[in-house]
mmCIF file of C-alpha atoms and ligand atoms in Angstrom:
data_model
loop_
_atom_site.group_PDB
_atom_site.id
_atom_site.type_symbol
_atom_site.label_atom_id
_atom_site.label_comp_id
_atom_site.label_asym_id
_atom_site.label_seq_id
_atom_site.Cartn_x
_atom_site.Cartn_y
_atom_site.Cartn_z
ATOM 1 C CA MET A 280 -0.016 -0.201 0.313
ATOM 2 C CA SER A 281 2.986 2.363 1.062
ATOM 3 C CA GLU A 282 4.168 1.760 -2.766
ATOM 4 C CA GLU A 283 0.794 3.405 -4.064
ATOM 5 C CA GLN A 284 1.593 6.596 -2.955
ATOM 6 C CA THR A 285 2.920 9.527 -4.429
ATOM 7 C CA SER A 286 3.992 11.290 -1.819
ATOM 8 C CA GLY A 287 5.627 10.394 2.215
ATOM 9 C CA ASP A 288 2.972 12.550 3.300
ATOM 10 C CA ASP A 289 0.669 10.445 1.634
ATOM 11 C CA VAL A 290 1.897 7.226 2.823
ATOM 12 C CA VAL A 291 1.906 8.708 6.818
ATOM 13 C CA ARG A 292 -2.127 9.175 5.910
ATOM 14 C CA ARG A 293 -2.552 5.873 4.450
ATOM 15 C CA THR A 294 -0.015 3.547 6.562
ATOM 16 C CA GLY A 295 1.618 5.866 8.972
ATOM 17 C CA TRP A 296 -0.892 4.220 11.852
ATOM 18 C CA VAL A 297 0.646 0.690 11.371
ATOM 19 C CA PHE A 298 3.925 2.299 13.160
ATOM 20 C CA ASN A 299 2.372 4.922 15.352
ATOM 21 C CA ASN A 300 -1.188 4.319 15.825
ATOM 22 C CA GLU A 301 -2.257 7.684 14.625
ATOM 23 C CA THR A 302 -4.938 8.499 11.778
ATOM 24 C CA GLY A 303 -6.153 11.487 10.107
ATOM 25 C CA ASN A 304 -6.339 13.371 6.594
ATOM 26 C CA ASP A 305 -4.018 15.592 7.380
ATOM 27 C CA LEU A 306 -1.173 14.045 8.797
ATOM 28 C CA THR A 307 2.075 14.940 7.347
ATOM 29 C CA LEU A 308 5.488 12.908 7.403
ATOM 30 C CA GLU A 309 7.125 15.772 9.659
ATOM 31 C CA GLN A 310 4.466 15.171 12.337
ATOM 32 C CA PHE A 311 5.433 11.273 12.153
ATOM 33 C CA VAL A 312 9.080 11.665 12.341
ATOM 34 C CA ALA A 313 8.653 14.069 14.870
ATOM 35 C CA THR A 314 6.986 10.902 16.908
ATOM 36 C CA GLY A 315 9.702 9.054 15.871
ATOM 37 C CA ASP A 316 12.220 11.785 17.138
ATOM 38 C CA ALA A 317 11.043 12.097 20.789
ATOM 39 C CA GLU A 318 11.101 8.488 21.089
ATOM 40 C CA ALA A 319 14.375 7.309 20.047
ATOM 41 C CA GLY A 320 16.101 11.007 22.208
ATOM 42 C CA SER A 321 14.223 8.933 25.157
ATOM 43 C CA TYR A 322 15.455 5.237 24.702
ATOM 44 C CA LEU A 323 18.994 6.175 23.631
ATOM 45 C CA THR A 324 19.111 8.459 27.000
ATOM 46 C CA ILE A 325 17.021 6.621 29.649
ATOM 47 C CA ARG A 326 18.280 3.417 28.735
ATOM 48 C CA GLY A 327 22.067 4.503 28.784
ATOM 49 C CA LEU A 328 22.840 3.808 24.850
ATOM 50 C CA ARG A 329 25.094 6.573 23.918
ATOM 51 C CA PRO A 330 28.193 5.336 23.011
ATOM 52 C CA LYS A 331 31.055 7.602 24.473
ATOM 53 C CA CYS A 332 31.407 8.954 20.971
ATOM 54 C CA PRO A 333 27.836 8.630 19.484
ATOM 55 C CA GLU A 334 29.461 10.675 16.354
ATOM 56 C CA ASP A 335 32.186 7.796 15.506
ATOM 57 C CA ALA A 336 29.712 4.721 16.146
ATOM 58 C CA SER A 337 27.839 2.625 13.916
ATOM 59 C CA PHE A 338 24.124 1.298 14.585
ATOM 60 C CA VAL A 339 22.080 -1.115 12.909
ATOM 61 C CA GLU A 340 17.728 -0.669 13.470
ATOM 62 C CA ILE A 341 16.161 -3.547 13.091
ATOM 63 C CA GLY A 342 12.700 -2.887 11.261
ATOM 64 C CA CYS A 343 12.624 0.613 10.685
ATOM 65 C CA GLY A 344 9.839 0.491 8.644
ATOM 66 C CA ILE A 345 9.505 3.923 6.644
ATOM 67 C CA GLY A 346 12.120 5.598 8.513
ATOM 68 C CA ARG A 347 10.125 6.932 11.648
ATOM 69 C CA MET A 348 12.869 6.903 14.064
ATOM 70 C CA THR A 349 15.548 6.031 11.869
ATOM 71 C CA CYS A 350 15.988 10.384 10.928
ATOM 72 C CA ALA A 351 16.792 10.057 14.621
ATOM 73 C CA PHE A 352 19.582 7.775 14.576
ATOM 74 C CA THR A 353 21.513 9.240 11.624
ATOM 75 C CA ARG A 354 21.750 12.873 13.281
ATOM 76 C CA GLU A 355 23.455 10.697 16.543
ATOM 77 C CA PHE A 356 25.620 8.163 14.816
ATOM 78 C CA ARG A 357 27.852 8.111 12.145
ATOM 79 C CA ARG A 358 26.316 5.209 10.056
ATOM 80 C CA VAL A 359 23.152 3.594 10.494
ATOM 81 C CA ILE A 360 22.252 0.476 8.864
ATOM 82 C CA ALA A 361 18.121 0.407 8.925
ATOM 83 C CA CYS A 362 16.993 -2.925 8.299
ATOM 84 C CA ASP A 363 13.803 -4.586 7.187
ATOM 85 C CA LEU A 364 11.908 -7.360 5.576
ATOM 86 C CA ASP A 365 10.055 -5.380 3.534
ATOM 87 C CA ALA A 366 11.333 -3.357 0.231
ATOM 88 C CA GLY A 367 9.005 -0.827 -0.568
ATOM 89 C CA PHE A 368 9.487 0.345 3.104
ATOM 90 C CA LEU A 369 13.405 0.640 3.140
ATOM 91 C CA GLU A 370 12.591 3.031 0.045
ATOM 92 C CA ARG A 371 10.498 5.122 1.800
ATOM 93 C CA CYS A 372 12.941 5.171 4.885
ATOM 94 C CA PHE A 373 15.527 6.646 2.481
ATOM 95 C CA GLU A 374 12.924 9.326 1.249
ATOM 96 C CA THR A 375 11.746 10.177 4.819
ATOM 97 C CA VAL A 376 15.604 9.861 5.951
ATOM 98 C CA GLY A 377 16.179 12.685 2.709
ATOM 99 C CA ARG A 378 13.824 14.777 4.038
ATOM 100 C CA PHE A 379 14.542 14.818 7.579
ATOM 101 C CA GLY A 380 17.867 13.004 8.510
ATOM 102 C CA ARG A 381 21.626 12.604 7.298
ATOM 103 C CA ILE A 382 21.522 10.620 4.070
ATOM 104 C CA GLU A 383 24.674 10.599 3.691
ATOM 105 C CA ARG A 384 24.958 8.393 7.268
ATOM 106 C CA LEU A 385 22.061 5.698 5.796
ATOM 107 C CA GLN A 386 22.700 2.440 4.700
ATOM 108 C CA THR A 387 19.317 0.256 3.835
ATOM 109 C CA LEU A 388 19.551 -3.673 4.424
ATOM 110 C CA ARG A 389 16.652 -5.884 3.217
ATOM 111 C CA VAL A 390 16.348 -8.968 5.900
ATOM 112 C CA VAL A 391 15.322 -11.281 2.748
ATOM 113 C CA ASP A 392 14.735 -14.321 4.798
ATOM 114 C CA GLY A 393 13.177 -12.568 7.971
ATOM 115 C CA GLN A 394 15.855 -13.480 9.978
ATOM 116 C CA THR A 395 19.609 -12.980 8.952
ATOM 117 C CA LEU A 396 21.174 -9.840 8.527
ATOM 118 C CA ASP A 397 23.526 -9.800 5.660
ATOM 119 C CA LEU A 398 26.587 -7.817 7.956
ATOM 120 C CA PRO A 399 30.060 -9.297 9.377
ATOM 121 C CA PRO A 400 30.281 -10.119 12.751
ATOM 122 C CA ASN A 401 31.517 -7.328 15.384
ATOM 123 C CA SER A 402 30.610 -4.617 12.831
ATOM 124 C CA VAL A 403 28.329 -2.599 14.835
ATOM 125 C CA ASP A 404 28.371 -0.657 18.417
ATOM 126 C CA LEU A 405 24.243 -0.783 19.174
ATOM 127 C CA ALA A 406 21.806 -3.193 17.891
ATOM 128 C CA PHE A 407 18.168 -1.979 18.359
ATOM 129 C CA SER A 408 15.181 -2.693 17.673
ATOM 130 C CA TYR A 409 11.563 -1.329 18.636
ATOM 131 C CA ILE A 410 7.789 -2.890 18.211
ATOM 132 C CA THR A 411 9.352 -5.522 15.274
ATOM 133 C CA LEU A 412 10.337 -8.548 17.255
ATOM 134 C CA GLN A 413 6.396 -9.340 17.822
ATOM 135 C CA HIS A 414 5.458 -9.533 14.126
ATOM 136 C CA CYS A 415 7.984 -11.804 13.312
ATOM 137 C CA ASN A 416 7.282 -15.920 14.089
ATOM 138 C CA ASP A 417 9.025 -17.158 17.513
ATOM 139 C CA ASN A 418 11.976 -18.624 15.457
ATOM 140 C CA ASP A 419 12.824 -15.404 13.398
ATOM 141 C CA ALA A 420 12.407 -13.284 16.723
ATOM 142 C CA LEU A 421 14.799 -15.434 18.237
ATOM 143 C CA GLU A 422 17.152 -15.500 14.999
ATOM 144 C CA LEU A 423 17.234 -11.925 15.118
ATOM 145 C CA SER A 424 18.086 -11.560 18.400
ATOM 146 C CA ALA A 425 21.102 -13.144 17.884
ATOM 147 C CA GLU A 426 22.009 -11.780 14.924
ATOM 148 C CA ALA A 427 21.787 -8.226 16.366
ATOM 149 C CA VAL A 428 24.193 -9.813 19.375
ATOM 150 C CA ARG A 429 26.932 -11.350 16.447
ATOM 151 C CA VAL A 430 26.955 -8.177 14.565
ATOM 152 C CA THR A 431 27.715 -6.155 17.762
ATOM 153 C CA LYS A 432 30.991 -5.419 18.648
ATOM 154 C CA PRO A 433 32.433 -6.564 22.143
ATOM 155 C CA GLY A 434 31.887 -4.199 24.352
ATOM 156 C CA GLY A 435 28.977 -2.681 21.977
ATOM 157 C CA MET A 436 25.368 -3.029 23.511
ATOM 158 C CA ILE A 437 21.699 -4.446 22.204
ATOM 159 C CA ALA A 438 18.437 -2.916 23.023
ATOM 160 C CA LEU A 439 15.815 -5.253 21.439
ATOM 161 C CA ASN A 440 11.818 -4.627 22.834
ATOM 162 C CA TYR A 441 9.217 -7.334 23.025
ATOM 163 C CA ARG A 442 5.579 -7.613 23.605
ATOM 164 C CA SER A 443 4.702 -9.884 26.616
ATOM 165 C CA ARG A 444 2.028 -12.460 27.222
ATOM 166 C CA ARG A 445 -1.224 -11.208 28.499
ATOM 167 C CA ARG A 446 -4.847 -13.424 28.698
ATOM 168 C CA LEU A 447 -6.063 -11.791 25.901
ATOM 169 C CA ASP A 448 -3.490 -13.408 23.473
ATOM 170 C CA ALA A 449 -4.847 -16.461 24.078
ATOM 171 C CA PHE A 450 -7.271 -15.019 21.644
ATOM 172 C CA VAL A 451 -5.256 -12.404 19.648
ATOM 173 C CA LEU A 452 -2.677 -15.011 18.489
ATOM 174 C CA PRO A 453 -4.453 -17.554 16.892
ATOM 175 C CA THR A 454 -6.412 -15.012 15.646
ATOM 176 C CA GLY A 455 -3.636 -13.285 14.127
ATOM 177 C CA ALA A 456 -2.450 -16.588 12.604
ATOM 178 C CA LEU A 457 -6.328 -16.680 10.725
ATOM 179 C CA MET A 458 -6.105 -13.458 9.561
ATOM 180 C CA ARG A 459 -2.277 -14.234 7.990
ATOM 181 C CA GLN A 460 -4.140 -16.775 6.247
ATOM 182 C CA LEU A 461 -6.857 -14.882 5.249
ATOM 183 C CA PHE A 462 -4.418 -12.181 3.786
ATOM 184 C CA ARG A 463 -2.913 -14.949 1.677
ATOM 185 C CA LEU A 464 -6.498 -16.045 -0.473
ATOM 186 C CA PRO A 465 -6.243 -14.964 -4.228
ATOM 187 C CA LEU A 466 -8.191 -11.956 -5.468
ATOM 188 C CA VAL A 467 -9.616 -10.644 -1.924
ATOM 189 C CA GLY A 468 -6.227 -11.177 0.723
ATOM 190 C CA SER A 469 -4.731 -8.439 -0.223
ATOM 191 C CA ARG A 470 -7.919 -6.542 0.103
ATOM 192 C CA LEU A 471 -8.699 -7.947 3.495
ATOM 193 C CA ALA A 472 -4.989 -7.121 4.584
ATOM 194 C CA ARG A 473 -5.667 -3.341 4.102
ATOM 195 C CA ILE A 474 -8.711 -3.328 6.903
ATOM 196 C CA ARG A 475 -7.160 -1.599 9.506
ATOM 197 C CA TRP A 476 -8.398 -4.283 12.478
ATOM 198 C CA MET A 477 -7.785 -7.374 10.296
ATOM 199 C CA ALA A 478 -3.932 -5.819 9.491
ATOM 200 C CA ARG A 479 -3.447 -4.997 13.534
ATOM 201 C CA LEU A 480 -4.432 -8.543 14.354
ATOM 202 C CA GLY A 481 -2.361 -10.446 11.297
ATOM 203 C CA TRP A 482 0.863 -8.202 12.685
ATOM 204 C CA GLN A 483 0.598 -10.303 16.081
ATOM 205 C CA ALA A 484 2.932 -12.983 15.699
ATOM 206 C CA ASN A 485 4.446 -14.106 18.717
ATOM 207 C CA ARG A 486 5.116 -13.254 22.785
ATOM 208 C CA LEU A 487 8.364 -14.773 23.631
ATOM 209 C CA THR A 488 9.458 -14.632 27.462
ATOM 210 C CA PRO A 489 12.311 -13.008 28.648
ATOM 211 C CA ASP A 490 13.842 -16.035 29.040
ATOM 212 C CA GLN A 491 13.227 -17.062 26.236
ATOM 213 C CA VAL A 492 15.111 -14.085 24.612
ATOM 214 C CA VAL A 493 17.859 -13.932 27.146
ATOM 215 C CA GLY A 494 18.730 -17.788 27.909
ATOM 216 C CA PRO A 495 20.369 -18.593 24.708
ATOM 217 C CA LEU A 496 22.384 -15.461 24.533
ATOM 218 C CA TYR A 497 23.488 -15.394 28.086
ATOM 219 C CA PRO A 498 26.965 -16.490 27.559
ATOM 220 C CA LEU A 499 27.803 -13.800 24.796
ATOM 221 C CA LEU A 500 25.978 -11.376 26.880
ATOM 222 C CA SER A 501 27.124 -9.334 30.145
ATOM 223 C CA GLU A 502 25.167 -6.494 32.219
ATOM 224 C CA VAL A 503 21.525 -8.267 30.944
ATOM 225 C CA ARG A 504 19.291 -6.283 32.376
ATOM 226 C CA VAL A 505 14.999 -6.405 31.646
ATOM 227 C CA TRP A 506 13.431 -3.198 31.341
ATOM 228 C CA ARG A 507 9.585 -2.972 32.700
ATOM 229 C CA ASN A 508 6.827 -0.945 33.357
ATOM 230 C CA PRO A 509 6.802 -1.318 37.036
ATOM 231 C CA LYS A 510 3.411 -2.679 36.810
ATOM 232 C CA SER A 511 4.511 -5.283 34.415
ATOM 233 C CA LYS A 512 5.059 -8.851 35.896
ATOM 234 C CA ASN A 513 7.791 -9.730 33.128
ATOM 235 C CA ARG A 514 10.170 -11.991 34.980
ATOM 236 C CA ALA A 515 13.531 -12.837 34.069
ATOM 237 C CA HIS A 516 16.007 -15.217 36.072
ATOM 238 C CA ARG A 517 19.391 -14.486 34.778
ATOM 239 C CA ALA A 518 18.938 -10.880 34.162
ATOM 240 C CA GLU A 519 18.377 -7.729 36.706
ATOM 241 C CA ILE A 520 15.053 -6.093 36.278
ATOM 242 C CA GLY A 521 15.024 -2.405 35.682
ATOM 243 C CA GLU A 522 11.603 -0.600 35.791
ATOM 244 C CA PHE A 523 10.492 2.718 34.275
ATOM 245 C CA ASP A 524 6.777 3.987 33.883
ATOM 246 C CA GLY A 525 7.316 5.183 30.122
ATOM 247 C CA ILE A 526 7.647 1.430 28.919
ATOM 248 C CA ASN A 527 4.393 0.305 27.546
ATOM 249 C CA ARG A 528 3.066 -2.244 30.018
ATOM 250 C CA HIS A 529 2.783 -5.103 27.448
ATOM 251 C CA HIS A 530 6.699 -4.537 26.437
ATOM 252 C CA TYR A 531 9.904 -5.151 27.508
ATOM 253 C CA TRP A 532 13.293 -4.536 26.610
ATOM 254 C CA VAL A 533 16.321 -6.461 26.707
ATOM 255 C CA VAL A 534 19.395 -4.471 27.163
ATOM 256 C CA ALA A 535 23.229 -5.552 27.295
ATOM 257 C CA THR A 536 26.386 -5.431 26.394
ATOM 258 C CA VAL A 537 27.993 -8.053 24.161
ATOM 259 C CA ARG A 538 31.145 -9.924 25.542
HETATM 260 C C1 SAM B 893 5.456 -2.053 13.635
HETATM 261 S S1 SAM B 893 6.731 -1.099 12.601
HETATM 262 C C2 SAM B 893 8.041 -0.582 13.501
HETATM 263 C C3 SAM B 893 8.672 -0.006 12.812
HETATM 264 C C4 SAM B 893 9.941 1.050 13.407
HETATM 265 N N1 SAM B 893 10.770 0.496 13.833
HETATM 266 C C5 SAM B 893 8.869 2.368 14.228
HETATM 267 O O1 SAM B 893 8.931 1.885 15.256
HETATM 268 O O2 SAM B 893 8.185 3.215 13.432
HETATM 269 C C6 SAM B 893 7.560 -3.068 12.211
HETATM 270 C C7 SAM B 893 8.454 -3.312 11.222
HETATM 271 O O3 SAM B 893 9.067 -4.344 11.448
HETATM 272 C C8 SAM B 893 9.436 -5.180 10.258
HETATM 273 N N2 SAM B 893 9.506 -6.410 10.390
HETATM 274 C C9 SAM B 893 8.585 -7.497 10.670
HETATM 275 N N3 SAM B 893 9.249 -8.619 10.548
HETATM 276 C C10 SAM B 893 10.276 -8.359 9.930
HETATM 277 C C11 SAM B 893 11.879 -9.110 10.109
HETATM 278 N N4 SAM B 893 11.555 -10.363 10.148
HETATM 279 N N5 SAM B 893 12.684 -8.451 9.879
HETATM 280 C C12 SAM B 893 13.159 -7.496 9.325
HETATM 281 N N6 SAM B 893 11.612 -6.364 9.741
HETATM 282 C C13 SAM B 893 10.676 -7.081 9.858
HETATM 283 C C14 SAM B 893 7.850 -4.310 9.208
HETATM 284 O O4 SAM B 893 8.231 -4.497 8.186
HETATM 285 C C15 SAM B 893 7.852 -2.956 10.018
HETATM 286 O O5 SAM B 893 8.322 -2.228 8.999
#
């Protein structure tokens, strides 16, 4: 749908809600990027992710979408590799950063198989992902988490966001899987995928626990911390808990240093 639009503003009006939940005919790309600027700044500051010399640092964003937060990252870091499954989103990301970020610092990378980052090991200082790993199947989300660690240099950091399980998910996850089956139907599938409530459900694919994420990666990490909302009941056996009330109650972050 994003590929059918003629301008970035139109993309935001038609598909921007996928990323920041805002709808309306007056939305602009500039306002859209402003939401990403605010979030990127607070995540980097609150979770202590700014390297000592951010201007020299390299950054990988897993699931950049159309560049809502990527613009801010290009203002912070010398090299930003924006990765996404969707080639159309990557083109829009390039355009968004061209208008509101530092395009000379951007490289885009398609995650062709949904789980591998085509980057050398130990090549970036910070690997980041926000509201993406809940939208992949379990295996892809775990593989991408491992990829974040693989591509990060020793001493660098990962900051990865996940959605935790709640009672409603007993309905949401199977219904999401059903929606994705419907989207594959010939003729009607692509029309159904444009219906907002169906798309929102269809994008819900997994609910990993912090232990499922941290467990296999633990030997490769130090200073592992799971950040959650104070009202959240998320537990982690092998990580310290950090609490911050700005985190969505149903989200958590795994933040750690790579050994
Ligand atoms: C809700 S959007 C979030 C985008 C961006 N982080 C933001 O906050 O605006 C989720 C993004 O993850 C991407 N995505 C989903 N599964 C993926 C995968 N397996 N590998 C890479 N990107 C993926 C989608 O294409 C989409 O752009």
